[in-house]
Amino acid sequence: GVIERKHYDVQESLLKAANGDEHHWSPSAHTVFWAEQVTHRRSTGASPYFLSHGVHPLLPLDVEEATFLLPPPTSVLTTTDLLARRA
């Protein structure tokens, strides 16, 4: 169900962050899990971090301002793609 879907998103994000090499996912794990925790959820209207702590996470820089460093998407991105782009 819902839990399995989240595990799938995290698994796919780890693979994308490791450039598809399933044996080299561990260096990217902390960034993928952090991105998963600070990503806004449509269903709750907030990030899991905010729901757990009651405050927004402190980021080294504002993610919204840093998106100009990424090429613009050519299509609608999936949750997995969004997490991988933030990791």
PDB file of C-alpha atoms in Angstrom:
ATOM      1  CA  GLY A   1       0.000   0.000   0.000  1.00  0.00           C
ATOM      2  CA  VAL A   2       1.105   3.471   0.928  1.00  0.00           C
ATOM      3  CA  ILE A   3       4.219   2.347   2.832  1.00  0.00           C
ATOM      4  CA  GLU A   4       5.426   0.153  -0.010  1.00  0.00           C
ATOM      5  CA  ARG A   5       5.036   3.088  -2.419  1.00  0.00           C
ATOM      6  CA  LYS A   6       7.261   5.301  -0.254  1.00  0.00           C
ATOM      7  CA  HIS A   7       9.873   2.541  -0.058  1.00  0.00           C
ATOM      8  CA  TYR A   8       9.777   2.272  -3.846  1.00  0.00           C
ATOM      9  CA  ASP A   9      10.315   6.038  -4.223  1.00  0.00           C
ATOM     10  CA  VAL A  10      13.290   5.974  -1.847  1.00  0.00           C
ATOM     11  CA  GLN A  11      14.763   2.887  -3.543  1.00  0.00           C
ATOM     12  CA  GLU A  12      14.459   4.459  -6.988  1.00  0.00           C
ATOM     13  CA  SER A  13      15.913   7.744  -5.717  1.00  0.00           C
ATOM     14  CA  LEU A  14      18.910   5.897  -4.254  1.00  0.00           C
ATOM     15  CA  LEU A  15      19.506   4.152  -7.580  1.00  0.00           C
ATOM     16  CA  LYS A  16      19.245   7.419  -9.516  1.00  0.00           C
ATOM     17  CA  ALA A  17      21.577   9.225  -7.107  1.00  0.00           C
ATOM     18  CA  ALA A  18      24.068   6.334  -7.544  1.00  0.00           C
ATOM     19  CA  ASN A  19      23.791   6.568 -11.342  1.00  0.00           C
ATOM     20  CA  GLY A  20      22.065   3.182 -11.503  1.00  0.00           C
ATOM     21  CA  ASP A  21      24.832   1.269  -9.704  1.00  0.00           C
ATOM     22  CA  GLU A  22      23.023  -0.630  -6.947  1.00  0.00           C
ATOM     23  CA  HIS A  23      26.320  -1.406  -5.184  1.00  0.00           C
ATOM     24  CA  HIS A  24      27.218   2.263  -4.649  1.00  0.00           C
ATOM     25  CA  TRP A  25      24.037   3.659  -3.105  1.00  0.00           C
ATOM     26  CA  SER A  26      25.360   4.178   0.435  1.00  0.00           C
ATOM     27  CA  PRO A  27      27.288   7.449  -0.181  1.00  0.00           C
ATOM     28  CA  SER A  28      24.036   9.020  -1.392  1.00  0.00           C
ATOM     29  CA  ALA A  29      21.771   7.585   1.323  1.00  0.00           C
ATOM     30  CA  HIS A  30      21.934  10.530   3.724  1.00  0.00           C
ATOM     31  CA  THR A  31      21.060  13.051   1.026  1.00  0.00           C
ATOM     32  CA  VAL A  32      18.214  10.939  -0.367  1.00  0.00           C
ATOM     33  CA  PHE A  33      16.688  10.443   3.093  1.00  0.00           C
ATOM     34  CA  TRP A  34      17.130  14.137   3.915  1.00  0.00           C
ATOM     35  CA  ALA A  35      15.454  15.111   0.638  1.00  0.00           C
ATOM     36  CA  GLU A  36      12.599  12.714   1.408  1.00  0.00           C
ATOM     37  CA  GLN A  37      12.083  14.308   4.823  1.00  0.00           C
ATOM     38  CA  VAL A  38      12.132  17.937   3.639  1.00  0.00           C
ATOM     39  CA  THR A  39      10.036  17.481   0.490  1.00  0.00           C
ATOM     40  CA  HIS A  40       6.566  19.035   0.705  1.00  0.00           C
ATOM     41  CA  ARG A  41       3.721  16.494   0.514  1.00  0.00           C
ATOM     42  CA  ARG A  42       0.543  17.378  -1.332  1.00  0.00           C
ATOM     43  CA  SER A  43      -1.502  15.078   0.942  1.00  0.00           C
ATOM     44  CA  THR A  44      -0.510  16.847   4.178  1.00  0.00           C
ATOM     45  CA  GLY A  45       0.424  20.290   2.910  1.00  0.00           C
ATOM     46  CA  ALA A  46       3.785  20.089   4.695  1.00  0.00           C
ATOM     47  CA  SER A  47       7.021  18.133   4.776  1.00  0.00           C
ATOM     48  CA  PRO A  48       7.491  15.147   7.115  1.00  0.00           C
ATOM     49  CA  TYR A  49      10.213  17.190   8.852  1.00  0.00           C
ATOM     50  CA  PHE A  50       7.784  20.019   9.581  1.00  0.00           C
ATOM     51  CA  LEU A  51       5.116  17.593  10.802  1.00  0.00           C
ATOM     52  CA  SER A  52       7.622  15.929  13.169  1.00  0.00           C
ATOM     53  CA  HIS A  53       9.342  19.035  14.531  1.00  0.00           C
ATOM     54  CA  GLY A  54       6.868  21.868  14.031  1.00  0.00           C
ATOM     55  CA  VAL A  55       9.466  24.030  12.279  1.00  0.00           C
ATOM     56  CA  HIS A  56      10.805  24.154   8.752  1.00  0.00           C
ATOM     57  CA  PRO A  57      14.249  22.599   8.269  1.00  0.00           C
ATOM     58  CA  LEU A  58      17.289  24.834   8.070  1.00  0.00           C
ATOM     59  CA  LEU A  59      18.939  24.312   4.721  1.00  0.00           C
ATOM     60  CA  PRO A  60      22.437  25.478   3.759  1.00  0.00           C
ATOM     61  CA  LEU A  61      20.699  27.417   0.996  1.00  0.00           C
ATOM     62  CA  ASP A  62      17.157  27.838  -0.125  1.00  0.00           C
ATOM     63  CA  VAL A  63      16.344  24.911  -2.413  1.00  0.00           C
ATOM     64  CA  GLU A  64      13.918  27.034  -4.428  1.00  0.00           C
ATOM     65  CA  GLU A  65      16.667  29.529  -5.245  1.00  0.00           C
ATOM     66  CA  ALA A  66      19.123  26.762  -6.178  1.00  0.00           C
ATOM     67  CA  THR A  67      16.835  25.183  -8.756  1.00  0.00           C
ATOM     68  CA  PHE A  68      18.247  27.506 -11.396  1.00  0.00           C
ATOM     69  CA  LEU A  69      21.381  25.342 -11.258  1.00  0.00           C
ATOM     70  CA  LEU A  70      19.435  22.410 -12.724  1.00  0.00           C
ATOM     71  CA  PRO A  71      18.329  22.274 -16.336  1.00  0.00           C
ATOM     72  CA  PRO A  72      14.598  22.903 -16.679  1.00  0.00           C
ATOM     73  CA  PRO A  73      12.518  19.722 -16.816  1.00  0.00           C
ATOM     74  CA  THR A  74      11.221  18.736 -20.224  1.00  0.00           C
ATOM     75  CA  SER A  75       8.191  16.920 -18.785  1.00  0.00           C
ATOM     76  CA  VAL A  76       6.282  16.456 -15.544  1.00  0.00           C
ATOM     77  CA  LEU A  77       8.577  14.865 -12.951  1.00  0.00           C
ATOM     78  CA  THR A  78       7.608  11.931 -10.754  1.00  0.00           C
ATOM     79  CA  THR A  79       8.121  11.960  -6.989  1.00  0.00           C
ATOM     80  CA  THR A  80      11.166   9.745  -7.488  1.00  0.00           C
ATOM     81  CA  ASP A  81      12.664  12.169 -10.012  1.00  0.00           C
ATOM     82  CA  LEU A  82      11.997  15.147  -7.724  1.00  0.00           C
ATOM     83  CA  LEU A  83      13.691  13.409  -4.783  1.00  0.00           C
ATOM     84  CA  ALA A  84      16.695  12.466  -6.919  1.00  0.00           C
ATOM     85  CA  ARG A  85      17.034  16.080  -8.144  1.00  0.00           C
ATOM     86  CA  ARG A  86      17.061  17.362  -4.556  1.00  0.00           C
ATOM     87  CA  ALA A  87      19.565  14.771  -3.287  1.00  0.00           C
TER      88      ALA A  87
END
